[in-house]
Coordinates of C-alpha atoms in Angstrom, one line a residue:
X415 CA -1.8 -25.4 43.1
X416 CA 0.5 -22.6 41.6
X417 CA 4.3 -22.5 43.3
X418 CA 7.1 -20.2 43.1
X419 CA 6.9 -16.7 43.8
X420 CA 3.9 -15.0 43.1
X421 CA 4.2 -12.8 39.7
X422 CA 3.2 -9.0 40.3
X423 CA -0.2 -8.4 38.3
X424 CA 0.1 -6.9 35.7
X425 CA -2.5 -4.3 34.3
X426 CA -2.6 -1.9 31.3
X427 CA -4.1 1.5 31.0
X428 CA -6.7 2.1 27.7
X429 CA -3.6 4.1 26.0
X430 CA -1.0 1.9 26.7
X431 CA -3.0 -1.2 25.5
X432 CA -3.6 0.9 22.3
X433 CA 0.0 1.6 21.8
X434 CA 0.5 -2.3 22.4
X435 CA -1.4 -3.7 20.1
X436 CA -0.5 -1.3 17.3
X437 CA 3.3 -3.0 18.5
X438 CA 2.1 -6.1 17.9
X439 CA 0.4 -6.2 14.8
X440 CA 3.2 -4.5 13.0
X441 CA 5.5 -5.9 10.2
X442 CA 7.9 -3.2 9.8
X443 CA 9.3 -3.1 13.1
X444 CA 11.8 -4.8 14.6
X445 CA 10.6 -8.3 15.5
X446 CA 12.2 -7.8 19.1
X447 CA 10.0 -5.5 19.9
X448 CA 6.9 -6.9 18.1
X449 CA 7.7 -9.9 20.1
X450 CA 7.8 -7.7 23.5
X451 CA 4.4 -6.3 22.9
X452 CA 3.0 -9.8 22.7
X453 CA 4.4 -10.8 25.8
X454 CA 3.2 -7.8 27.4
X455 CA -0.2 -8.3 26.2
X456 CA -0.6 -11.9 26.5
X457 CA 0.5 -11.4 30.4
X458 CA -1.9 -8.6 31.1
X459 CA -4.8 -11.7 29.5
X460 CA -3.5 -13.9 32.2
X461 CA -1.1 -16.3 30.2
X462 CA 1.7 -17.5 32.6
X463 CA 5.5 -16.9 31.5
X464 CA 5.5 -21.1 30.6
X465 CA 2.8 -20.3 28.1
X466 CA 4.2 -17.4 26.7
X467 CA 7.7 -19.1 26.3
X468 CA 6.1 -21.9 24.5
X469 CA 4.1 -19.8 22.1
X470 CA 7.4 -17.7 21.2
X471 CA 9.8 -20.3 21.1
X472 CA 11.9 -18.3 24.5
X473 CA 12.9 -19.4 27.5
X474 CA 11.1 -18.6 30.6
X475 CA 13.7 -16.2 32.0
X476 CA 13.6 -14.0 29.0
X477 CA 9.6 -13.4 29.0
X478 CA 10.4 -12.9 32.9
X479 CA 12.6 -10.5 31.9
X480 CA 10.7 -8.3 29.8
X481 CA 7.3 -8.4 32.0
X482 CA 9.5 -7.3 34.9
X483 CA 11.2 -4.3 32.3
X484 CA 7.7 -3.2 31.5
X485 CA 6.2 -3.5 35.2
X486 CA 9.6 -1.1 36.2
X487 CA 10.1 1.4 33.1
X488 CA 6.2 0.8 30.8
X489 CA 6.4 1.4 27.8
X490 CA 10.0 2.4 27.4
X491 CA 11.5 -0.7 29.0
X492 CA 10.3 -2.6 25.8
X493 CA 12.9 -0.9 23.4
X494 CA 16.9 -1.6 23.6
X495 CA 19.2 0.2 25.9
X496 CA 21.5 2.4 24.9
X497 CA 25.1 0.6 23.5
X498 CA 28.5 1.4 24.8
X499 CA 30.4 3.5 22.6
X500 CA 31.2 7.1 20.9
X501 CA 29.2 10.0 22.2
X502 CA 26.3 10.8 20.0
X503 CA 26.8 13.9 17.5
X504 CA 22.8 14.2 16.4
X505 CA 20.4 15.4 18.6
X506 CA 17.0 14.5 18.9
X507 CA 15.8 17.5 17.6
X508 CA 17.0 16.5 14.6
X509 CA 16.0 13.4 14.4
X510 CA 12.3 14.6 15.4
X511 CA 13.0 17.4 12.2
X512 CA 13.6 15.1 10.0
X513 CA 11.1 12.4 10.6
X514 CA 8.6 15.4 11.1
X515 CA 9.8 16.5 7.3
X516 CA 9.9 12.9 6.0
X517 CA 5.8 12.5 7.3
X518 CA 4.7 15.7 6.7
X519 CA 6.2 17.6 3.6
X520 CA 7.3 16.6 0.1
X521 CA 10.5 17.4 -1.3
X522 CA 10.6 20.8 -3.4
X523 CA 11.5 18.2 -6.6
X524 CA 9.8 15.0 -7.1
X525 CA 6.7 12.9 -5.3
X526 CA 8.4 11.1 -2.1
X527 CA 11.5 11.5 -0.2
X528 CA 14.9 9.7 -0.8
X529 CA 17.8 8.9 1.5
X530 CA 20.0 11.6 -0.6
X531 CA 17.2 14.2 -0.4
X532 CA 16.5 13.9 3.0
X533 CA 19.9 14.5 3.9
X534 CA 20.7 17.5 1.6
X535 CA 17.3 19.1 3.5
X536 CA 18.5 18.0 7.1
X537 CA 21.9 18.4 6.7
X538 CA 22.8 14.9 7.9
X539 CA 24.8 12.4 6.2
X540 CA 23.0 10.4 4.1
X541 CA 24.7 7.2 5.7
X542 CA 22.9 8.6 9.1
X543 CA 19.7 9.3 7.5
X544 CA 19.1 5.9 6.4
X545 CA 20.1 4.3 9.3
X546 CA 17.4 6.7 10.8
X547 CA 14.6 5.5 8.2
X548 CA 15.3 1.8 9.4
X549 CA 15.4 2.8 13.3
X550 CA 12.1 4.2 12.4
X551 CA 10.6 1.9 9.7
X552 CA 10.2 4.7 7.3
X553 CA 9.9 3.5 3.6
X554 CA 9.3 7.1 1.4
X555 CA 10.0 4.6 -1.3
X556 CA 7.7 1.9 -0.8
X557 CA 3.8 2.4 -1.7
X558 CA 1.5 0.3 -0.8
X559 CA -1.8 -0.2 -2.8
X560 CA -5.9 -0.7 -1.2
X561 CA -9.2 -0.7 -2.8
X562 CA -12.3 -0.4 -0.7
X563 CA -15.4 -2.4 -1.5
X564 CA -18.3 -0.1 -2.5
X565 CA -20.4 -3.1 -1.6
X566 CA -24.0 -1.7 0.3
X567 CA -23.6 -5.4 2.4
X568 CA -19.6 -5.5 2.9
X569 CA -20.4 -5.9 6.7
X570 CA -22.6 -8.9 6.1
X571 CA -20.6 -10.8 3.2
X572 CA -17.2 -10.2 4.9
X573 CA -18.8 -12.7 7.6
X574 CA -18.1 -15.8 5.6
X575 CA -14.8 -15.7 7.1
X576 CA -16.6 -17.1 9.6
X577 CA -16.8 -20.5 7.6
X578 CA -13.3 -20.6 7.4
X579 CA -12.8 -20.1 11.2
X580 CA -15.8 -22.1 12.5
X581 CA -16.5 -24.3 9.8
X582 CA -20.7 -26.5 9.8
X583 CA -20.8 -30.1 10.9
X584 CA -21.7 -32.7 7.9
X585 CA -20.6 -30.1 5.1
X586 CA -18.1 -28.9 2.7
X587 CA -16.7 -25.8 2.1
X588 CA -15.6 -25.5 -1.2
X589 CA -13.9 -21.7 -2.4
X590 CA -14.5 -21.9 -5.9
X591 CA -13.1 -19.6 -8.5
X592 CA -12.1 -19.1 -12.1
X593 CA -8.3 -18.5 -13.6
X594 CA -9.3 -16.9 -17.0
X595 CA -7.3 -16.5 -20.3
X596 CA -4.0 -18.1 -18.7
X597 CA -1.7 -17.4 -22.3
X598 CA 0.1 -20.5 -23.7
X599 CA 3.3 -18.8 -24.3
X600 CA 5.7 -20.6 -26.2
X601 CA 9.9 -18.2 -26.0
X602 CA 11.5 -18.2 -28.6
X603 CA 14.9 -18.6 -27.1
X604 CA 15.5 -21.8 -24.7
X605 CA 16.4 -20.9 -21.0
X606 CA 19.5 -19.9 -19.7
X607 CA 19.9 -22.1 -16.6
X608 CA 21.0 -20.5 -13.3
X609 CA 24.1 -21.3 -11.7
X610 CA 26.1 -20.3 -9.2
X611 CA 26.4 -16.4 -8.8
X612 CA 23.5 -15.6 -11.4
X613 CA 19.9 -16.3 -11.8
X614 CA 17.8 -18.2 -14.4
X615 CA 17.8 -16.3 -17.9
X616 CA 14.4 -16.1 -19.4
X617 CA 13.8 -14.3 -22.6
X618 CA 10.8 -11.7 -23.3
X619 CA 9.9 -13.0 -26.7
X620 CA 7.4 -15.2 -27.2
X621 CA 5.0 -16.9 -29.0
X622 CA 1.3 -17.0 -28.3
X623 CA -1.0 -20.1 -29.3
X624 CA -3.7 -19.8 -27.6
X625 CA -5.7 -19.6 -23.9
X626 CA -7.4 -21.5 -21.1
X627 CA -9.5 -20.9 -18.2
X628 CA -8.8 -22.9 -14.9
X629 CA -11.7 -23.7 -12.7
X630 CA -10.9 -24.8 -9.4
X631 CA -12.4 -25.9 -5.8
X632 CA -10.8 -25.3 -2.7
X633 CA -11.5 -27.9 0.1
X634 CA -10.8 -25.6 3.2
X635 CA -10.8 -28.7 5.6
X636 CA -7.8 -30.7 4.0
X637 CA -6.4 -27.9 1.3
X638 CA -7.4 -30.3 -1.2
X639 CA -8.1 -28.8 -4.8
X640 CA -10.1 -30.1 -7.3
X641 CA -9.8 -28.9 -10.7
X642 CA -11.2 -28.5 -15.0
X643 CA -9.4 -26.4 -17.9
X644 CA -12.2 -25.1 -20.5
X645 CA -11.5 -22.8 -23.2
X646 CA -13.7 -20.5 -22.1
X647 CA -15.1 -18.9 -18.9
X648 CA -19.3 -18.2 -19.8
X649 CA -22.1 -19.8 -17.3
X650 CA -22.0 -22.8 -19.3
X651 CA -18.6 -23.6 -18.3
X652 CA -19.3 -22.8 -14.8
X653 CA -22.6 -25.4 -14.6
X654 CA -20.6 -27.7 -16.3
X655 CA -17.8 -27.6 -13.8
X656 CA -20.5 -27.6 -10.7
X657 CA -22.0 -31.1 -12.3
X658 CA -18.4 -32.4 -12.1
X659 CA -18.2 -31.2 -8.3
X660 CA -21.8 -32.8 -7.6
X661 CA -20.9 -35.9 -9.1
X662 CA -17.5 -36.0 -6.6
X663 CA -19.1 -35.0 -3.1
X664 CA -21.1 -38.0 -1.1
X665 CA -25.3 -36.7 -1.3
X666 CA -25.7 -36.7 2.5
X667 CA -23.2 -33.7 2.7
X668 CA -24.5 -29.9 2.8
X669 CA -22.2 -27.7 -0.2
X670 CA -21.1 -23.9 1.0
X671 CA -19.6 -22.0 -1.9
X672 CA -18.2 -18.9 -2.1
X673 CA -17.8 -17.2 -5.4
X674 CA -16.7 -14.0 -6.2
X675 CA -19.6 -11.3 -8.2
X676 CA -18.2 -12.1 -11.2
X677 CA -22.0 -12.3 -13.0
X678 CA -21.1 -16.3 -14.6
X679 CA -21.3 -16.8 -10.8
X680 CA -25.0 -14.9 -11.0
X681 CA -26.2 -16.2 -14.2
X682 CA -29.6 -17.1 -14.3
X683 CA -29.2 -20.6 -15.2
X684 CA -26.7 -21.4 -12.6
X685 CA -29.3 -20.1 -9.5
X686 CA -32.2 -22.1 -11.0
X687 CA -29.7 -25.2 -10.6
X688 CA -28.5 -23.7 -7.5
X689 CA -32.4 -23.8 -6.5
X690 CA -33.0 -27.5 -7.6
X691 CA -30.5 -28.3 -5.2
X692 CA -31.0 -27.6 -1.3
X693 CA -28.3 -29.0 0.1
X694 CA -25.8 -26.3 -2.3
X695 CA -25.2 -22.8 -0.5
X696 CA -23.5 -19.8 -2.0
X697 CA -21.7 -16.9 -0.4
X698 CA -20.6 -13.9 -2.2
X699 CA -17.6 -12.0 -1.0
X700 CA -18.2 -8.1 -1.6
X701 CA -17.1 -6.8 -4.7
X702 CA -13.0 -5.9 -4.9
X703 CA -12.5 -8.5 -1.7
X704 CA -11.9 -11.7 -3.8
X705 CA -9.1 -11.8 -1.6
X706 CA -11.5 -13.4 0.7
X707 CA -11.5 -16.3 -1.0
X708 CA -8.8 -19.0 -0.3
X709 CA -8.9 -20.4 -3.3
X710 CA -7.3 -17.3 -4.9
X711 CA -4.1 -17.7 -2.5
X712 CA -4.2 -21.3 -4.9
X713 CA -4.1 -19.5 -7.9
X714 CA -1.2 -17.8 -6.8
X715 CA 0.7 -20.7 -6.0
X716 CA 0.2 -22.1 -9.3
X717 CA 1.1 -19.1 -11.3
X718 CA 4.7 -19.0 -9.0
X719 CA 4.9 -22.4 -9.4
X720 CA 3.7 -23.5 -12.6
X721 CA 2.8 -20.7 -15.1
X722 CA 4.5 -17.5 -15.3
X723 CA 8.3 -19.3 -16.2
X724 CA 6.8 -22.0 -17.9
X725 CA 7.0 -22.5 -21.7
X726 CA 4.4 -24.0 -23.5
X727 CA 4.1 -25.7 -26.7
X728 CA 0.7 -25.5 -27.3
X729 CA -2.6 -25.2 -25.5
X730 CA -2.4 -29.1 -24.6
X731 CA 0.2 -29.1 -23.2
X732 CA -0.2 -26.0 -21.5
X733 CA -3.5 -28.0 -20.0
X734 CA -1.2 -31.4 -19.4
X735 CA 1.1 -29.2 -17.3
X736 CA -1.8 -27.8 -15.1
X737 CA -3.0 -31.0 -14.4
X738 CA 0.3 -32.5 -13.2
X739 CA 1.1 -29.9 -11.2
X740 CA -2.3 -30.5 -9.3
X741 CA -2.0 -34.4 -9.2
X742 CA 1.6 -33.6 -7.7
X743 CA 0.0 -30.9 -5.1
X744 CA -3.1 -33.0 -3.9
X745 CA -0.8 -35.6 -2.8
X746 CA 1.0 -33.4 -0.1
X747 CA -2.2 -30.7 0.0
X748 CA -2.4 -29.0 3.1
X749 CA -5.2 -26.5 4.3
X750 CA -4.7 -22.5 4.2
X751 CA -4.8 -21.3 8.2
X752 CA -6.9 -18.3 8.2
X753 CA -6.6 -16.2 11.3
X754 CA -8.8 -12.9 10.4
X755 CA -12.2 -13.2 11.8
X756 CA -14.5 -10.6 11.0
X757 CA -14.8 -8.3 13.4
X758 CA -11.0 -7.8 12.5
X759 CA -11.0 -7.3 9.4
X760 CA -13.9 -4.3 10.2
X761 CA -11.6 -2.9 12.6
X762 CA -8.7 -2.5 10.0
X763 CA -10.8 -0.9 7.4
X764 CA -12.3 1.7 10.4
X765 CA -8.5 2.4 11.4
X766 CA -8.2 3.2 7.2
X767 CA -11.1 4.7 6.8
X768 CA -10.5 7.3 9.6
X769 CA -6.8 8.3 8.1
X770 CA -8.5 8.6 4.8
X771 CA -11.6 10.6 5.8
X772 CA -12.4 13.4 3.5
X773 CA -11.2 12.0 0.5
X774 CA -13.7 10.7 -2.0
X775 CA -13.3 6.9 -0.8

């Protein structure tokens, strides 16, 4: 039986649950506030302030606190109150100039606004003007890059997500991928160690003996990877590196893999033993999303890690390197969490493809 006072229900029109979760899902705003929306929308789903508090890391009080602001003021009672202090000397008509300049126009020289050019435009201080782009989370310096999948079944590959998020009974999940032509490079010049007040000193020379490919297998259930350097990345390669698998993973199990369309993946000879085999399923991730696939977050992880400052003798022991760096990681592995489901994912690309529309994408 619930005690205390009873909380005031709270409800959310369509717009203001809009507004919401745009809040929430962003990562250029301040944290506060993204924080706020949560706690707003996570009480209109019927959480209770305890809940809330325990997901956040807060204390009761302070979720209190914010549900009664946005029950008083709405929307507005999520952002900070004004701060004691010296009168302001910029209006908002100003502000909204600016920002409406900064979104809308280019500069008269050059491709994107900077904190110097805005102000020379606005006639603002340029101190003022960039403590307006941070209010604001505007970033006229910052691109960011996308690539939509041209794929006629995007809508029914991007569903394999759903194996990360709901994975079978009695099966593995393997996310299996190629590294291709990683370079052996060998600096000329040893490394200048860091120390205190500078960084690690690398030189740009080098010398290049050679290359390997790095197949690998993602376990999604344990984060375990399982792993083969070849010196080359053809079909033949690939089957060989499925036998190893085979050999590894007890018979009563059912095999899902998903691959990338990289056509060693489609080769002939690897769906004929794909065929032999019942208990092997493949998934495809649609063409330009191989970001789909786990085992590519792994790849990147080794390339921090392992690769790019690395310096490398020769091919061997480019190879012995690999390999100790996965011994060392499958003894602490840990699975991805993946939190996207599908429907998600479609949503974002809708939200994109509607600010985008008329363009050639």
């Amino acid at each position: 039986m619930a005690t205390g006072r009873p909380k005031t229900p709270l409800t959310l029109t369509d717009d203001e649950r809009t507004q919401l979760k745009s809040l929430a899902r962003s990562r250029t705003l301040p944290h506060a506030l993204v924080a706020r929306a949560k706690v707003v929308l996570w009480s209109s789903e019927g959480e209770s302030n305890s809940q809330i508090a325990a997901r956040l890391h807060w204390t009761k009080a302070t979720v209190g606190k914010w549900r009664q602001r946005f029950l008083q003021y709405r929307l507005p009672g999520l952002y900070d109150e004004l701060r004691p202090g010296r009168p302001r000397t910029i209006e908002d008509e100003q502000i909204a100039a600016l920002l409406k300049r900064t979104l809308s126009r280019k500069p008269t020289s050059g491709t994107h606004w900077t904190v110097r050019e805005a102000a020379r435009a606005s006639g603002i201080s340029k101190s003022t003007v960039h403590r307006l782009f941070q209010a604001f989370a505007l970033q006229p310096h910052r691109t960011r890059s996308f690539k939509l999948s041209t794929d006629p079944f995007f809508v029914e590959k991007v569903r394999v997500v759903g194996l990360y998020l709901n994975p079978p009974d009695h099966a593995l999940v393997l996310c299996v991928d190629e590294k291709s032509q990683i370079q052996a490079l060998n600096r000329t010049q040893p490394v200048l160690p860091m120390g205190l007040g500078y960084v690690e000193g690398v030189t740009h020379n080098y010398v290049r003996h050679g290359t390997t490919t790095l197949f690998a297998a993602l376990d999604i259930a344990t984060g375990a990877v399982f792993t083969e350097c070849k010196p080359r990345h053809r079909h033949q390669e690939f089957l060989s590196f499925l036998r190893q698998l085979d050999a590894c993973i007890p018979e009563q199990l059912d095999v899902h893999l998903i691959v990338d369309n990289y056509s060693t993946h489609k080769h002939r000879k690897v769906r004929t033993w794909l065929a032999q085999r019942p208990r092997y399923h493949i998934h495809y991730t649609p063409t330009y999303s191989s970001w789909l696939n786990q085992v590519e977050r792994w790849f990147g992880l080794i390339t921090q890690r392992a690769i790019r400052r690395g310096s490398f003798s020769s091919v061997k022991d480019l190879v012995e390197k690999i390999d100790a760096f996965v011994q060392h990681y499958n003894r602490s592995h840990r699975p991805f969490v993946w939190t996207a489901t599908a429907d998600s994912i479609l949503g974002k690309i809708s939200r994109l493809c509607s600010v985008i529309s008329g363009t050639r994408h």
